[in-house]
């Protein structure tokens, strides 16, 4: 606001979704298992020596919030037939955004989640750009998005594409999953909300209610 006085507004919104029945069952079981393991571990080894395992358990809870397909060791995955609630909400949001003429950056910290989204885009025959840590020419992919209005979506790894890119061809940013540090999300949103942007930028966070994701948002605040 002090330096780039002509920069348009940035509007941030949190969109809440509910876990599907399948996700809720897995989440509840994992939560109970994690509480039991962590309780015993902290009693035996202390909190400091249990930090790595605690982070790993929190990671798994956060993965369930996105999609059960992110859990490689999920027992009997074939029994879970419901699509991810967040995936459903995202594509509803996407349909509305495309009808409104928006172009969208989609950030996730989980590359496997981006791959699942990518597969869905292929099935729906929706054009997109893609960037994660394995992308060879990041700038070429960014230029392709900025210069091709017919490509409405750019799927981006938060770690690989959250800084250093100019993507003012987009005017909407979707954070598929929350990161603990809000500054990291802000940096990612500012790939679009930067000098050269002429439109209001909408930043949307998809958050599952009554889960660890709500605690992440509380910590951000």
Short mmCIF file of C-alpha atoms in Angstrom, two decimals:
data_model
loop_
_atom_site.label_atom_id
_atom_site.label_comp_id
_atom_site.label_asym_id
_atom_site.label_seq_id
_atom_site.Cartn_x
_atom_site.Cartn_y
_atom_site.Cartn_z
CA UNK A 1 0.00 0.00 0.00
CA UNK A 2 2.91 2.36 0.69
CA UNK A 3 5.02 1.49 -2.35
CA UNK A 4 2.62 0.31 -5.07
CA UNK A 5 -0.18 2.81 -4.56
CA UNK A 6 -1.99 1.80 -7.75
CA UNK A 7 -2.20 -1.85 -6.78
CA UNK A 8 -5.83 -3.08 -6.78
CA UNK A 9 -7.51 -4.58 -3.72
CA UNK A 10 -6.84 -8.07 -2.41
CA UNK A 11 -9.89 -9.78 -0.88
CA UNK A 12 -9.31 -12.86 1.30
CA UNK A 13 -12.05 -15.35 2.11
CA UNK A 14 -12.17 -18.63 4.05
CA UNK A 15 -14.44 -21.24 2.49
CA UNK A 16 -15.46 -23.97 4.96
CA UNK A 17 -16.25 -27.54 3.90
CA UNK A 18 -17.30 -30.68 5.80
CA UNK A 19 -15.51 -34.01 5.68
CA UNK A 20 -17.30 -36.76 3.79
CA UNK A 21 -18.49 -39.74 5.84
CA UNK A 22 -15.49 -41.78 4.63
CA UNK A 23 -13.06 -39.00 5.49
CA UNK A 24 -14.68 -38.49 8.89
CA UNK A 25 -14.32 -42.18 9.77
CA UNK A 26 -10.65 -42.21 8.82
CA UNK A 27 -10.01 -38.87 10.54
CA UNK A 28 -11.64 -39.97 13.80
CA UNK A 29 -9.71 -43.26 13.85
CA UNK A 30 -6.42 -41.52 13.08
CA UNK A 31 -7.09 -38.83 15.69
CA UNK A 32 -7.80 -41.41 18.41
CA UNK A 33 -4.71 -43.43 17.43
CA UNK A 34 -2.54 -40.30 17.37
CA UNK A 35 -3.73 -39.09 20.78
CA UNK A 36 -2.98 -42.49 22.31
CA UNK A 37 0.48 -42.77 20.74
CA UNK A 38 1.47 -39.19 21.50
CA UNK A 39 0.26 -39.43 25.10
CA UNK A 40 2.38 -42.52 25.75
CA UNK A 41 5.35 -41.13 23.84
CA UNK A 42 5.41 -37.81 25.70
CA UNK A 43 5.15 -39.61 29.06
CA UNK A 44 8.05 -41.87 28.14
CA UNK A 45 10.38 -39.53 26.23
CA UNK A 46 9.15 -35.99 26.92
CA UNK A 47 7.68 -33.46 24.47
CA UNK A 48 10.96 -32.25 22.92
CA UNK A 49 12.04 -35.76 21.92
CA UNK A 50 8.59 -36.49 20.48
CA UNK A 51 8.34 -33.46 18.19
CA UNK A 52 9.17 -35.29 14.95
CA UNK A 53 6.51 -37.96 15.50
CA UNK A 54 3.95 -35.34 16.54
CA UNK A 55 4.57 -33.37 13.33
CA UNK A 56 4.21 -36.57 11.29
CA UNK A 57 0.84 -37.34 12.91
CA UNK A 58 -0.37 -33.78 12.35
CA UNK A 59 0.67 -34.12 8.71
CA UNK A 60 -1.43 -37.25 8.28
CA UNK A 61 -4.47 -35.57 9.83
CA UNK A 62 -4.04 -32.66 7.42
CA UNK A 63 -3.74 -35.05 4.48
CA UNK A 64 -7.06 -36.69 5.37
CA UNK A 65 -8.67 -33.23 5.21
CA UNK A 66 -7.60 -32.94 1.57
CA UNK A 67 -8.08 -36.41 0.14
CA UNK A 68 -7.83 -40.01 1.36
CA UNK A 69 -5.64 -40.72 -1.66
CA UNK A 70 -2.79 -38.88 0.11
CA UNK A 71 -2.44 -41.68 2.67
CA UNK A 72 -0.23 -44.36 1.05
CA UNK A 73 -0.80 -46.90 3.83
CA UNK A 74 -4.58 -46.53 4.09
CA UNK A 75 -6.10 -49.94 4.79
CA UNK A 76 -8.49 -51.23 2.12
CA UNK A 77 -8.64 -48.00 0.07
CA UNK A 78 -11.20 -49.60 -2.29
CA UNK A 79 -13.84 -49.41 0.44
CA UNK A 80 -13.76 -45.61 0.34
CA UNK A 81 -15.77 -44.58 -2.70
CA UNK A 82 -16.81 -41.00 -1.87
CA UNK A 83 -14.85 -38.22 -3.56
CA UNK A 84 -13.04 -35.73 -1.32
CA UNK A 85 -15.38 -33.02 0.01
CA UNK A 86 -12.69 -30.44 -0.64
CA UNK A 87 -12.28 -31.66 -4.21
CA UNK A 88 -16.05 -31.32 -4.74
CA UNK A 89 -16.07 -27.81 -3.26
CA UNK A 90 -13.08 -26.81 -5.34
CA UNK A 91 -14.69 -27.79 -8.63
CA UNK A 92 -17.93 -26.03 -7.69
CA UNK A 93 -15.86 -22.93 -6.96
CA UNK A 94 -13.93 -23.42 -10.19
CA UNK A 95 -17.10 -23.64 -12.30
CA UNK A 96 -18.39 -20.36 -10.82
CA UNK A 97 -15.01 -18.67 -11.30
CA UNK A 98 -14.72 -19.76 -14.92
CA UNK A 99 -18.27 -18.55 -15.62
CA UNK A 100 -17.17 -15.20 -14.17
CA UNK A 101 -14.16 -15.02 -16.49
CA UNK A 102 -11.56 -15.45 -13.73
CA UNK A 103 -8.15 -17.08 -14.11
CA UNK A 104 -6.93 -18.99 -11.09
CA UNK A 105 -3.73 -20.03 -9.30
CA UNK A 106 -4.21 -23.16 -7.18
CA UNK A 107 -1.61 -23.79 -4.45
CA UNK A 108 -1.12 -26.97 -2.42
CA UNK A 109 1.81 -28.10 -0.30
CA UNK A 110 1.05 -31.70 -1.30
CA UNK A 111 2.39 -32.58 -4.76
CA UNK A 112 0.26 -35.73 -4.71
CA UNK A 113 -2.83 -33.54 -4.24
CA UNK A 114 -1.83 -31.50 -7.27
CA UNK A 115 -1.46 -34.76 -9.21
CA UNK A 116 -4.97 -35.81 -8.21
CA UNK A 117 -6.30 -32.44 -9.35
CA UNK A 118 -4.30 -32.76 -12.54
CA UNK A 119 -5.91 -36.15 -13.26
CA UNK A 120 -9.35 -34.63 -12.75
CA UNK A 121 -8.53 -31.76 -15.10
CA UNK A 122 -7.45 -34.28 -17.74
CA UNK A 123 -10.69 -36.24 -17.28
CA UNK A 124 -12.75 -33.05 -17.62
CA UNK A 125 -10.63 -31.89 -20.59
CA UNK A 126 -9.87 -28.56 -18.87
CA UNK A 127 -6.64 -26.84 -19.97
CA UNK A 128 -4.16 -25.99 -17.21
CA UNK A 129 -0.53 -25.21 -16.43
CA UNK A 130 1.44 -27.11 -13.82
CA UNK A 131 4.49 -26.44 -11.65
CA UNK A 132 6.15 -28.41 -8.88
CA UNK A 133 9.73 -29.06 -7.80
CA UNK A 134 10.37 -31.35 -10.78
CA UNK A 135 9.35 -28.75 -13.39
CA UNK A 136 12.37 -28.09 -15.60
CA UNK A 137 11.59 -24.60 -16.95
CA UNK A 138 9.51 -22.71 -14.40
CA UNK A 139 9.63 -19.37 -16.20
CA UNK A 140 8.51 -20.89 -19.52
CA UNK A 141 5.46 -22.44 -17.83
CA UNK A 142 4.66 -19.10 -16.15
CA UNK A 143 4.98 -17.28 -19.45
CA UNK A 144 2.71 -19.83 -21.14
CA UNK A 145 0.04 -19.15 -18.51
CA UNK A 146 0.37 -15.35 -18.60
CA UNK A 147 0.26 -15.21 -22.40
CA UNK A 148 -2.49 -17.80 -22.99
CA UNK A 149 -5.90 -16.53 -21.80
CA UNK A 150 -7.51 -19.81 -22.90
CA UNK A 151 -5.66 -21.60 -20.06
CA UNK A 152 -7.68 -20.63 -16.98
CA UNK A 153 -5.87 -22.54 -14.20
CA UNK A 154 -2.32 -22.92 -12.93
CA UNK A 155 -1.68 -25.77 -10.44
CA UNK A 156 1.36 -24.89 -8.28
CA UNK A 157 3.31 -26.48 -5.46
CA UNK A 158 3.45 -24.02 -2.56
CA UNK A 159 7.10 -24.84 -1.90
CA UNK A 160 8.27 -24.68 -5.53
CA UNK A 161 6.17 -21.76 -6.78
CA UNK A 162 5.31 -19.66 -3.74
CA UNK A 163 7.98 -17.02 -4.42
CA UNK A 164 9.85 -15.44 -7.30
CA UNK A 165 7.17 -15.73 -9.99
CA UNK A 166 5.11 -13.08 -11.74
CA UNK A 167 1.64 -14.46 -12.50
CA UNK A 168 -0.47 -11.34 -12.96
CA UNK A 169 -2.42 -13.18 -15.64
CA UNK A 170 -4.48 -14.58 -12.75
CA UNK A 171 -6.93 -12.63 -10.58
CA UNK A 172 -7.94 -15.43 -8.19
CA UNK A 173 -5.85 -17.59 -5.87
CA UNK A 174 -7.07 -20.78 -4.18
CA UNK A 175 -5.12 -22.28 -1.27
CA UNK A 176 -6.26 -25.90 -1.29
CA UNK A 177 -4.72 -26.55 2.14
CA UNK A 178 -3.50 -24.16 4.85
CA UNK A 179 0.13 -23.68 5.87
CA UNK A 180 1.11 -22.86 9.46
CA UNK A 181 2.84 -19.60 8.55
CA UNK A 182 0.42 -17.09 6.95
CA UNK A 183 3.34 -15.15 5.43
CA UNK A 184 4.06 -18.14 3.18
CA UNK A 185 0.48 -18.07 1.89
CA UNK A 186 0.63 -14.30 1.44
CA UNK A 187 3.81 -14.62 -0.62
CA UNK A 188 2.09 -17.20 -2.81
CA UNK A 189 -1.00 -14.99 -3.28
CA UNK A 190 1.29 -12.13 -4.22
CA UNK A 191 2.40 -14.04 -7.32
CA UNK A 192 -0.80 -12.50 -8.72
CA UNK A 193 -1.23 -9.46 -6.44
CA UNK A 194 1.82 -7.49 -7.56
CA UNK A 195 2.86 -4.63 -9.82
CA UNK A 196 1.25 -5.14 -13.22
CA UNK A 197 -2.02 -6.49 -11.81
CA UNK A 198 -5.02 -4.46 -13.00
CA UNK A 199 -7.84 -6.44 -11.38
CA UNK A 200 -8.98 -7.07 -7.81
CA UNK A 201 -7.38 -10.30 -6.59
CA UNK A 202 -9.51 -12.81 -4.68
CA UNK A 203 -7.70 -15.19 -2.31
CA UNK A 204 -9.72 -18.18 -1.09
CA UNK A 205 -8.68 -20.71 1.56
CA UNK A 206 -10.45 -24.08 1.58
CA UNK A 207 -10.73 -25.25 5.20
CA UNK A 208 -12.42 -28.38 6.58
CA UNK A 209 -14.51 -27.65 9.66
CA UNK A 210 -13.88 -29.29 13.05
CA UNK A 211 -10.41 -30.51 12.05
CA UNK A 212 -6.76 -29.61 12.56
CA UNK A 213 -7.11 -27.17 9.64
CA UNK A 214 -9.26 -24.91 11.82
CA UNK A 215 -6.48 -24.96 14.42
CA UNK A 216 -3.99 -23.92 11.73
CA UNK A 217 -6.20 -20.93 10.88
CA UNK A 218 -6.49 -20.06 14.59
CA UNK A 219 -2.69 -20.15 14.90
CA UNK A 220 -2.34 -17.93 11.83
CA UNK A 221 -4.62 -15.35 13.42
#
